[in-house]
């Protein structure tokens, strides 16, 4: 039951379904395929697509590999259509991108930061304001991934950087010293944990698609993990659920910056790699050195992979997932030291799990998951009857060709 009772409500509901299908398939399916997927009559689909084209939400191109029968079209993003601004804020840098319906990403800026809330979020807020003004009414929202737990109310703690209850939306929307203010209509940013967002992206576009119960682990300076049930990361009661990295799964006794002792994340990630070769670590510094360790120190890579495998076994015993996916440095650890990882993983499994242990896979999205998840959080709010109605009301002339170019392809790639 969709709750639509009148023909107008049914049409609004089908507009959402069609746009959602175009978005989720990466704008890669033809109108005929979408018509079948959604069990629509051909005439209904034609009318729906025409309306969405007129509203500046869709644009159709001929299918590239058309061989026989009636020519068919592929619905994709409109050249002046909605854009989600998505950001991945890591401990040492941020990346800002414009994302269109279907998931096409154009990186706008990459900037290092000093690790302070003001240093990281001040420059980012100014960049969002600048690009928001340039893209104008195309921007439907801002999604931000952060490397720490996000409490309800968007307060963020990043223990490695000493962030406690940082009000991220307030800092992002504060006027910058240069006076760059975000344009009206941009709205408050949607803030989420990087691991949970990477897991969401994996469920939508990666190796957790169609998986009932999956476990996703994202490795950067340390690691985060979250259970994904029916495509949704389990957020926890207070919104801070993606914190498997702060469980004592490897028997260590080091004090973690989070305040707990023996956290798994102390043994997995860039910080652990740096520590193993005797280099300074912590504070979101040393990414390049850690990459060097990954490339040149097989002993350190294997020790880290073993710690990863041991913790995965404990979580598999607890949660019984179908598949375990790894993103960030997790992909490199799996590719370079998969054998060491499995040697620690398999003995850690309960006997009843060993006949058919859940498979472990590197993410299909690599380092892009958190950014893509931030994009999905924006489109999830937009692809609703209310979101589309708001767009239609604020874009009354969208169907007409306008000479002013606002294409995201005019953006620059920095850093
Ligand atoms: Zn911890």
Short mmCIF file of C-alpha atoms and ligand atoms in Angstrom, two decimals:
data_model
loop_
_atom_site.label_atom_id
_atom_site.label_comp_id
_atom_site.label_asym_id
_atom_site.label_seq_id
_atom_site.Cartn_x
_atom_site.Cartn_y
_atom_site.Cartn_z
CA UNK A 1 0.00 0.00 0.00
CA UNK A 2 1.36 3.41 -0.92
CA UNK A 3 -1.48 5.45 0.56
CA UNK A 4 -2.18 7.23 -2.74
CA UNK A 5 -5.93 7.51 -3.24
CA UNK A 6 -6.55 10.18 -5.87
CA UNK A 7 -5.12 10.17 -9.39
CA UNK A 8 -3.03 13.23 -8.48
CA UNK A 9 -1.55 11.44 -5.48
CA UNK A 10 -0.88 8.34 -7.56
CA UNK A 11 0.91 10.44 -10.18
CA UNK A 12 3.02 12.17 -7.49
CA UNK A 13 3.86 8.76 -6.03
CA UNK A 14 4.89 7.38 -9.43
CA UNK A 15 7.06 10.44 -10.15
CA UNK A 16 9.02 9.63 -6.98
CA UNK A 17 9.26 5.93 -7.90
CA UNK A 18 10.52 6.69 -11.38
CA UNK A 19 13.13 9.23 -10.25
CA UNK A 20 14.24 6.89 -7.47
CA UNK A 21 14.68 4.08 -10.00
CA UNK A 22 16.72 6.33 -12.33
CA UNK A 23 18.88 7.46 -9.40
CA UNK A 24 19.47 3.99 -7.97
CA UNK A 25 20.39 2.40 -11.33
CA UNK A 26 22.93 5.14 -12.04
CA UNK A 27 20.85 6.47 -14.96
CA UNK A 28 21.82 3.33 -16.86
CA UNK A 29 18.45 1.72 -17.67
CA UNK A 30 16.28 2.49 -20.65
CA UNK A 31 12.79 3.89 -20.36
CA UNK A 32 11.40 0.48 -21.50
CA UNK A 33 13.36 -1.34 -18.79
CA UNK A 34 12.23 1.12 -16.11
CA UNK A 35 8.63 0.80 -17.31
CA UNK A 36 8.84 -2.97 -16.81
CA UNK A 37 10.73 -2.72 -13.49
CA UNK A 38 8.07 -0.43 -12.04
CA UNK A 39 5.09 -2.29 -13.61
CA UNK A 40 3.87 0.85 -15.35
CA UNK A 41 1.78 1.03 -18.53
CA UNK A 42 3.85 2.35 -21.42
CA UNK A 43 1.56 5.37 -21.85
CA UNK A 44 1.73 6.17 -18.14
CA UNK A 45 5.54 6.05 -18.22
CA UNK A 46 5.63 8.38 -21.25
CA UNK A 47 3.44 10.95 -19.52
CA UNK A 48 5.47 10.70 -16.30
CA UNK A 49 8.80 11.13 -18.10
CA UNK A 50 7.47 14.07 -20.14
CA UNK A 51 6.35 15.80 -16.93
CA UNK A 52 9.69 15.21 -15.24
CA UNK A 53 11.57 16.53 -18.28
CA UNK A 54 9.37 19.63 -18.25
CA UNK A 55 10.11 20.15 -14.55
CA UNK A 56 13.85 20.06 -15.21
CA UNK A 57 14.30 16.81 -13.32
CA UNK A 58 15.07 14.40 -16.16
CA UNK A 59 16.68 14.48 -19.57
CA UNK A 60 16.57 11.63 -22.08
CA UNK A 61 19.36 10.44 -24.36
CA UNK A 62 19.13 7.69 -26.99
CA UNK A 63 20.31 4.31 -25.69
CA UNK A 64 23.94 3.83 -26.81
CA UNK A 65 23.74 0.16 -27.76
CA UNK A 66 20.43 0.01 -29.52
CA UNK A 67 20.41 -2.85 -31.98
CA UNK A 68 16.91 -3.84 -33.02
CA UNK A 69 13.26 -2.95 -32.61
CA UNK A 70 11.89 0.41 -31.61
CA UNK A 71 14.50 3.03 -30.57
CA UNK A 72 14.59 3.58 -26.86
CA UNK A 73 15.69 6.39 -24.57
CA UNK A 74 17.68 6.43 -21.34
CA UNK A 75 16.34 8.85 -18.70
CA UNK A 76 19.14 10.61 -16.80
CA UNK A 77 19.90 13.87 -15.01
CA UNK A 78 18.63 17.12 -16.52
CA UNK A 79 21.47 19.54 -17.41
CA UNK A 80 19.90 22.12 -15.07
CA UNK A 81 18.52 19.52 -12.67
CA UNK A 82 19.00 18.91 -8.96
CA UNK A 83 22.48 18.79 -7.45
CA UNK A 84 23.43 17.47 -4.01
CA UNK A 85 26.57 18.97 -2.49
CA UNK A 86 28.39 16.14 -0.69
CA UNK A 87 31.42 16.40 1.59
CA UNK A 88 33.78 13.86 3.12
CA UNK A 89 35.55 15.47 6.10
CA UNK A 90 38.52 13.29 7.02
CA UNK A 91 40.89 13.97 9.92
CA UNK A 92 43.36 15.81 7.68
CA UNK A 93 41.40 17.11 4.67
CA UNK A 94 37.97 17.57 3.19
CA UNK A 95 36.58 16.85 -0.26
CA UNK A 96 33.54 18.67 -1.66
CA UNK A 97 31.64 17.35 -4.67
CA UNK A 98 28.53 18.07 -6.72
CA UNK A 99 26.38 14.99 -7.32
CA UNK A 100 23.61 14.66 -9.87
CA UNK A 101 20.61 12.38 -10.04
CA UNK A 102 22.00 8.94 -10.88
CA UNK A 103 25.11 9.49 -8.75
CA UNK A 104 27.50 11.20 -11.15
CA UNK A 105 30.12 12.94 -9.00
CA UNK A 106 32.12 16.04 -9.91
CA UNK A 107 34.78 16.89 -7.33
CA UNK A 108 34.73 20.65 -6.74
CA UNK A 109 37.48 21.14 -4.15
CA UNK A 110 39.87 19.13 -1.98
CA UNK A 111 41.55 21.02 0.88
CA UNK A 112 43.84 19.96 3.72
CA UNK A 113 42.92 21.33 7.16
CA UNK A 114 44.63 21.75 10.53
CA UNK A 115 42.35 19.41 12.49
CA UNK A 116 40.58 22.09 14.52
CA UNK A 117 36.80 22.52 14.17
CA UNK A 118 37.25 26.11 12.98
CA UNK A 119 40.12 25.21 10.63
CA UNK A 120 38.24 22.31 9.06
CA UNK A 121 34.71 23.68 8.96
CA UNK A 122 35.37 27.39 8.40
CA UNK A 123 37.03 26.91 5.00
CA UNK A 124 34.50 24.23 4.12
CA UNK A 125 31.54 26.46 4.99
CA UNK A 126 32.99 29.21 2.77
CA UNK A 127 33.46 26.72 -0.11
CA UNK A 128 29.90 25.44 0.27
CA UNK A 129 28.62 29.03 0.18
CA UNK A 130 30.64 29.85 -2.94
CA UNK A 131 29.59 26.76 -4.89
CA UNK A 132 26.04 27.00 -3.55
CA UNK A 133 25.77 30.50 -4.97
CA UNK A 134 27.27 29.45 -8.31
CA UNK A 135 24.91 26.48 -8.71
CA UNK A 136 21.97 28.53 -7.41
CA UNK A 137 18.57 26.90 -7.16
CA UNK A 138 19.91 23.61 -8.51
CA UNK A 139 21.29 22.75 -5.05
CA UNK A 140 18.82 20.57 -3.12
CA UNK A 141 20.91 20.11 0.02
CA UNK A 142 24.30 19.52 1.60
CA UNK A 143 25.37 16.17 3.04
CA UNK A 144 28.49 15.92 5.24
CA UNK A 145 30.38 12.78 6.35
CA UNK A 146 32.58 13.12 9.46
CA UNK A 147 35.14 10.75 10.98
CA UNK A 148 33.46 10.45 14.37
CA UNK A 149 30.20 9.64 16.10
CA UNK A 150 27.35 12.02 15.30
CA UNK A 151 24.84 12.44 18.08
CA UNK A 152 21.25 13.42 17.46
CA UNK A 153 21.34 17.17 17.04
CA UNK A 154 24.42 16.89 14.81
CA UNK A 155 26.97 17.22 17.64
CA UNK A 156 30.18 15.53 16.55
CA UNK A 157 33.01 14.04 18.63
CA UNK A 158 36.31 13.18 16.93
CA UNK A 159 38.50 11.82 19.70
CA UNK A 160 41.76 11.82 17.68
CA UNK A 161 41.36 15.54 17.02
CA UNK A 162 40.05 16.49 20.46
CA UNK A 163 36.60 17.46 19.13
CA UNK A 164 33.91 17.29 21.79
CA UNK A 165 30.26 18.02 20.96
CA UNK A 166 31.14 20.23 17.99
CA UNK A 167 28.04 21.82 16.47
CA UNK A 168 28.93 21.12 12.83
CA UNK A 169 25.92 22.76 11.09
CA UNK A 170 26.45 25.96 13.12
CA UNK A 171 30.14 26.19 12.13
CA UNK A 172 29.40 25.39 8.49
CA UNK A 173 26.75 28.07 8.15
CA UNK A 174 28.55 30.77 10.18
CA UNK A 175 29.66 33.73 8.03
CA UNK A 176 33.33 33.38 7.07
CA UNK A 177 35.86 36.16 7.78
CA UNK A 178 35.65 37.07 4.08
CA UNK A 179 31.92 37.61 4.48
CA UNK A 180 30.92 34.69 2.27
CA UNK A 181 27.44 33.73 3.43
CA UNK A 182 25.58 30.67 2.24
CA UNK A 183 22.71 31.62 -0.07
CA UNK A 184 19.19 31.32 1.27
CA UNK A 185 17.50 28.05 0.44
CA UNK A 186 20.60 25.92 0.93
CA UNK A 187 19.15 24.65 4.21
CA UNK A 188 20.94 23.06 7.15
CA UNK A 189 23.50 20.41 6.17
CA UNK A 190 22.69 16.74 6.78
CA UNK A 191 25.51 15.41 8.98
CA UNK A 192 26.45 11.73 9.28
CA UNK A 193 29.20 9.37 10.42
CA UNK A 194 31.67 8.44 7.65
CA UNK A 195 31.42 4.69 8.27
CA UNK A 196 27.62 4.68 8.39
CA UNK A 197 27.49 6.72 5.18
CA UNK A 198 30.06 4.48 3.46
CA UNK A 199 27.88 1.53 4.47
CA UNK A 200 24.77 3.24 3.09
CA UNK A 201 26.53 3.83 -0.24
CA UNK A 202 27.71 0.21 -0.28
CA UNK A 203 24.10 -0.90 0.22
CA UNK A 204 22.86 1.35 -2.62
CA UNK A 205 25.65 1.06 -5.20
CA UNK A 206 28.21 -1.45 -3.96
CA UNK A 207 28.62 -4.97 -2.64
CA UNK A 208 25.84 -4.78 -0.02
CA UNK A 209 23.13 -4.31 -2.66
CA UNK A 210 20.33 -6.79 -1.98
CA UNK A 211 22.06 -8.11 1.18
CA UNK A 212 19.73 -8.67 4.17
CA UNK A 213 22.35 -8.51 6.94
CA UNK A 214 25.82 -7.16 6.14
CA UNK A 215 28.75 -5.86 8.13
CA UNK A 216 30.66 -2.87 6.79
CA UNK A 217 34.07 -1.72 8.06
CA UNK A 218 35.71 1.54 7.02
CA UNK A 219 39.43 1.90 7.74
CA UNK A 220 41.13 5.29 7.75
CA UNK A 221 43.31 6.50 10.65
CA UNK A 222 41.47 3.92 12.75
CA UNK A 223 38.41 1.90 11.87
CA UNK A 224 34.67 2.17 12.22
CA UNK A 225 32.11 -0.52 11.64
CA UNK A 226 28.38 -0.83 11.38
CA UNK A 227 25.77 -3.50 10.85
CA UNK A 228 23.59 -2.97 7.77
CA UNK A 229 20.11 -4.48 7.89
CA UNK A 230 17.93 -4.40 4.76
CA UNK A 231 20.07 -1.65 3.27
CA UNK A 232 20.07 0.58 6.36
CA UNK A 233 23.04 1.07 8.72
CA UNK A 234 21.85 0.43 12.29
CA UNK A 235 22.16 3.90 13.82
CA UNK A 236 21.66 3.10 17.51
CA UNK A 237 19.29 4.85 19.91
CA UNK A 238 21.30 8.06 20.02
CA UNK A 239 22.57 8.00 16.43
CA UNK A 240 26.09 6.90 17.36
CA UNK A 241 25.91 3.19 16.48
CA UNK A 242 28.78 2.83 13.99
CA UNK A 243 31.53 2.35 16.58
CA UNK A 244 32.73 -1.25 16.40
CA UNK A 245 36.28 0.14 16.34
CA UNK A 246 35.89 0.95 20.03
CA UNK A 247 35.41 -2.63 21.19
CA UNK A 248 38.28 -4.58 22.81
CA UNK A 249 38.42 -7.26 20.11
CA UNK A 250 42.17 -7.81 19.81
CA UNK A 251 43.24 -8.08 23.45
CA UNK A 252 45.29 -4.87 23.44
CA UNK A 253 45.68 -2.63 26.48
CA UNK A 254 46.46 0.77 24.97
CA UNK A 255 44.41 3.74 26.05
CA UNK A 256 42.31 4.95 23.13
CA UNK A 257 41.68 8.70 22.69
CA UNK A 258 37.95 7.85 22.97
CA UNK A 259 38.53 7.15 26.69
CA UNK A 260 38.26 3.36 26.58
CA UNK A 261 41.13 0.88 26.93
CA UNK A 262 42.08 -1.73 24.31
CA UNK A 263 39.96 -0.50 21.41
CA UNK A 264 40.22 -2.55 18.20
CA UNK A 265 40.81 0.68 16.27
CA UNK A 266 44.15 1.11 18.07
CA UNK A 267 45.40 -1.90 16.09
CA UNK A 268 43.86 -1.24 12.66
CA UNK A 269 44.36 1.78 10.43
CA UNK A 270 46.93 4.38 9.46
CA UNK A 271 47.77 5.18 13.11
CA UNK A 272 48.54 1.51 13.83
CA UNK A 273 50.71 1.23 10.69
CA UNK A 274 52.71 4.31 11.72
CA UNK A 275 53.15 3.04 15.27
CA UNK A 276 54.41 -0.35 14.07
CA UNK A 277 57.30 1.23 12.19
CA UNK A 278 58.13 3.61 15.04
CA UNK A 279 56.74 6.80 13.48
CA UNK A 280 54.72 9.45 15.30
CA UNK A 281 50.97 8.98 14.92
CA UNK A 282 47.69 10.57 15.93
CA UNK A 283 45.99 13.91 15.42
CA UNK A 284 45.03 13.10 11.85
CA UNK A 285 48.63 13.45 10.63
CA UNK A 286 50.81 11.12 8.57
CA UNK A 287 48.59 9.93 5.72
CA UNK A 288 51.44 9.89 3.19
CA UNK A 289 53.79 8.07 5.56
CA UNK A 290 51.09 5.49 6.25
CA UNK A 291 50.63 4.96 2.49
CA UNK A 292 54.39 4.45 2.30
CA UNK A 293 54.25 1.86 5.11
CA UNK A 294 51.42 0.09 3.29
CA UNK A 295 53.53 -0.08 0.14
CA UNK A 296 56.88 -1.01 1.70
CA UNK A 297 56.40 -2.86 5.00
CA UNK A 298 54.74 -6.25 4.50
CA UNK A 299 55.26 -7.15 8.20
CA UNK A 300 53.29 -4.11 9.37
CA UNK A 301 50.60 -4.68 6.77
CA UNK A 302 50.23 -8.33 7.80
CA UNK A 303 50.11 -7.49 11.52
CA UNK A 304 47.36 -4.95 10.81
CA UNK A 305 45.50 -7.39 8.57
CA UNK A 306 45.64 -10.04 11.33
CA UNK A 307 44.19 -7.58 13.84
CA UNK A 308 41.47 -6.77 11.34
CA UNK A 309 40.68 -10.45 10.73
CA UNK A 310 40.54 -11.28 14.43
CA UNK A 311 38.04 -8.51 15.11
CA UNK A 312 35.93 -9.42 12.10
CA UNK A 313 35.61 -12.98 13.43
CA UNK A 314 34.29 -11.69 16.76
CA UNK A 315 31.72 -9.49 15.02
CA UNK A 316 30.70 -12.31 12.68
CA UNK A 317 30.14 -14.55 15.71
CA UNK A 318 27.89 -11.87 17.18
CA UNK A 319 25.93 -10.76 14.13
CA UNK A 320 25.89 -13.61 11.59
CA UNK A 321 26.17 -11.37 8.49
CA UNK A 322 25.99 -12.71 4.93
CA UNK A 323 28.97 -10.66 3.81
CA UNK A 324 31.62 -8.37 5.30
CA UNK A 325 32.68 -5.39 3.18
CA UNK A 326 35.80 -3.27 3.68
CA UNK A 327 36.39 0.29 2.50
CA UNK A 328 39.22 2.85 2.74
CA UNK A 329 42.52 1.21 3.75
CA UNK A 330 40.52 -1.97 4.36
CA UNK A 331 40.60 -2.60 0.60
CA UNK A 332 44.42 -2.34 0.54
CA UNK A 333 44.81 -4.57 3.61
CA UNK A 334 42.57 -7.19 1.98
CA UNK A 335 44.38 -7.02 -1.35
CA UNK A 336 47.91 -7.01 0.08
CA UNK A 337 47.53 -9.30 3.07
CA UNK A 338 44.32 -11.27 2.48
CA UNK A 339 45.98 -14.50 3.53
CA UNK A 340 47.12 -13.08 6.88
CA UNK A 341 43.66 -11.64 7.43
CA UNK A 342 41.99 -15.02 6.79
CA UNK A 343 44.54 -16.81 9.01
CA UNK A 344 43.32 -14.67 11.90
CA UNK A 345 39.67 -14.65 10.83
CA UNK A 346 38.97 -18.35 10.44
CA UNK A 347 40.23 -19.64 13.82
CA UNK A 348 38.27 -16.86 15.52
CA UNK A 349 34.99 -18.15 14.15
CA UNK A 350 32.71 -20.38 16.17
CA UNK A 351 32.70 -23.96 14.86
CA UNK A 352 29.11 -23.56 13.62
CA UNK A 353 30.24 -20.66 11.40
CA UNK A 354 33.26 -22.34 9.84
CA UNK A 355 31.46 -24.48 7.26
CA UNK A 356 30.14 -21.41 5.50
CA UNK A 357 31.97 -18.36 6.82
CA UNK A 358 30.64 -15.04 5.54
CA UNK A 359 32.67 -13.87 2.57
CA UNK A 360 34.89 -10.81 2.94
CA UNK A 361 34.99 -8.33 0.04
CA UNK A 362 36.75 -5.07 -0.73
CA UNK A 363 34.34 -2.23 -1.40
CA UNK A 364 33.38 -1.55 -4.99
CA UNK A 365 33.50 2.16 -4.10
CA UNK A 366 36.97 2.35 -2.50
CA UNK A 367 37.48 5.70 -0.79
CA UNK A 368 34.37 7.25 -2.37
CA UNK A 369 31.82 5.51 -0.11
CA UNK A 370 31.48 8.18 2.60
CA UNK A 371 31.06 10.93 0.00
CA UNK A 372 28.48 8.90 -1.93
CA UNK A 373 26.63 8.12 1.29
CA UNK A 374 26.48 11.84 2.07
CA UNK A 375 24.99 12.33 -1.40
CA UNK A 376 22.41 9.59 -0.77
CA UNK A 377 21.31 11.24 2.47
CA UNK A 378 20.49 14.41 0.50
CA UNK A 379 18.64 12.58 -2.30
CA UNK A 380 16.71 10.51 0.26
CA UNK A 381 15.18 13.74 1.58
CA UNK A 382 14.61 15.11 -1.94
CA UNK A 383 13.07 12.03 -3.59
CA UNK A 384 9.76 12.35 -1.78
CA UNK A 385 6.44 13.79 -2.95
CA UNK A 386 7.10 16.85 -0.76
CA UNK A 387 10.64 17.30 -2.08
CA UNK A 388 9.55 17.13 -5.72
CA UNK A 389 6.59 19.44 -5.14
CA UNK A 390 8.90 22.01 -3.56
CA UNK A 391 11.24 21.76 -6.58
CA UNK A 392 8.35 22.21 -9.03
CA UNK A 393 7.09 25.29 -7.21
CA UNK A 394 10.53 26.89 -7.10
CA UNK A 395 11.35 26.10 -10.76
CA UNK A 396 8.29 27.29 -12.72
CA UNK A 397 10.30 28.08 -15.87
CA UNK A 398 12.60 25.09 -15.72
CA UNK A 399 11.36 23.54 -18.96
CA UNK A 400 12.54 26.47 -21.07
CA UNK A 401 16.08 26.62 -22.36
CA UNK A 402 18.04 29.28 -20.56
CA UNK A 403 21.27 30.70 -21.99
CA UNK A 404 22.97 30.93 -18.60
CA UNK A 405 25.14 27.87 -18.06
CA UNK A 406 25.10 26.39 -14.57
CA UNK A 407 26.61 23.08 -15.43
CA UNK A 408 28.66 21.42 -12.72
CA UNK A 409 31.18 20.42 -15.39
CA UNK A 410 32.53 23.97 -15.20
CA UNK A 411 33.91 23.24 -11.78
CA UNK A 412 37.58 22.94 -10.97
CA UNK A 413 39.50 20.10 -9.37
CA UNK A 414 42.00 21.23 -6.77
CA UNK A 415 44.34 19.53 -4.33
ZN1 LIG B 1 38.27 3.81 21.54
#
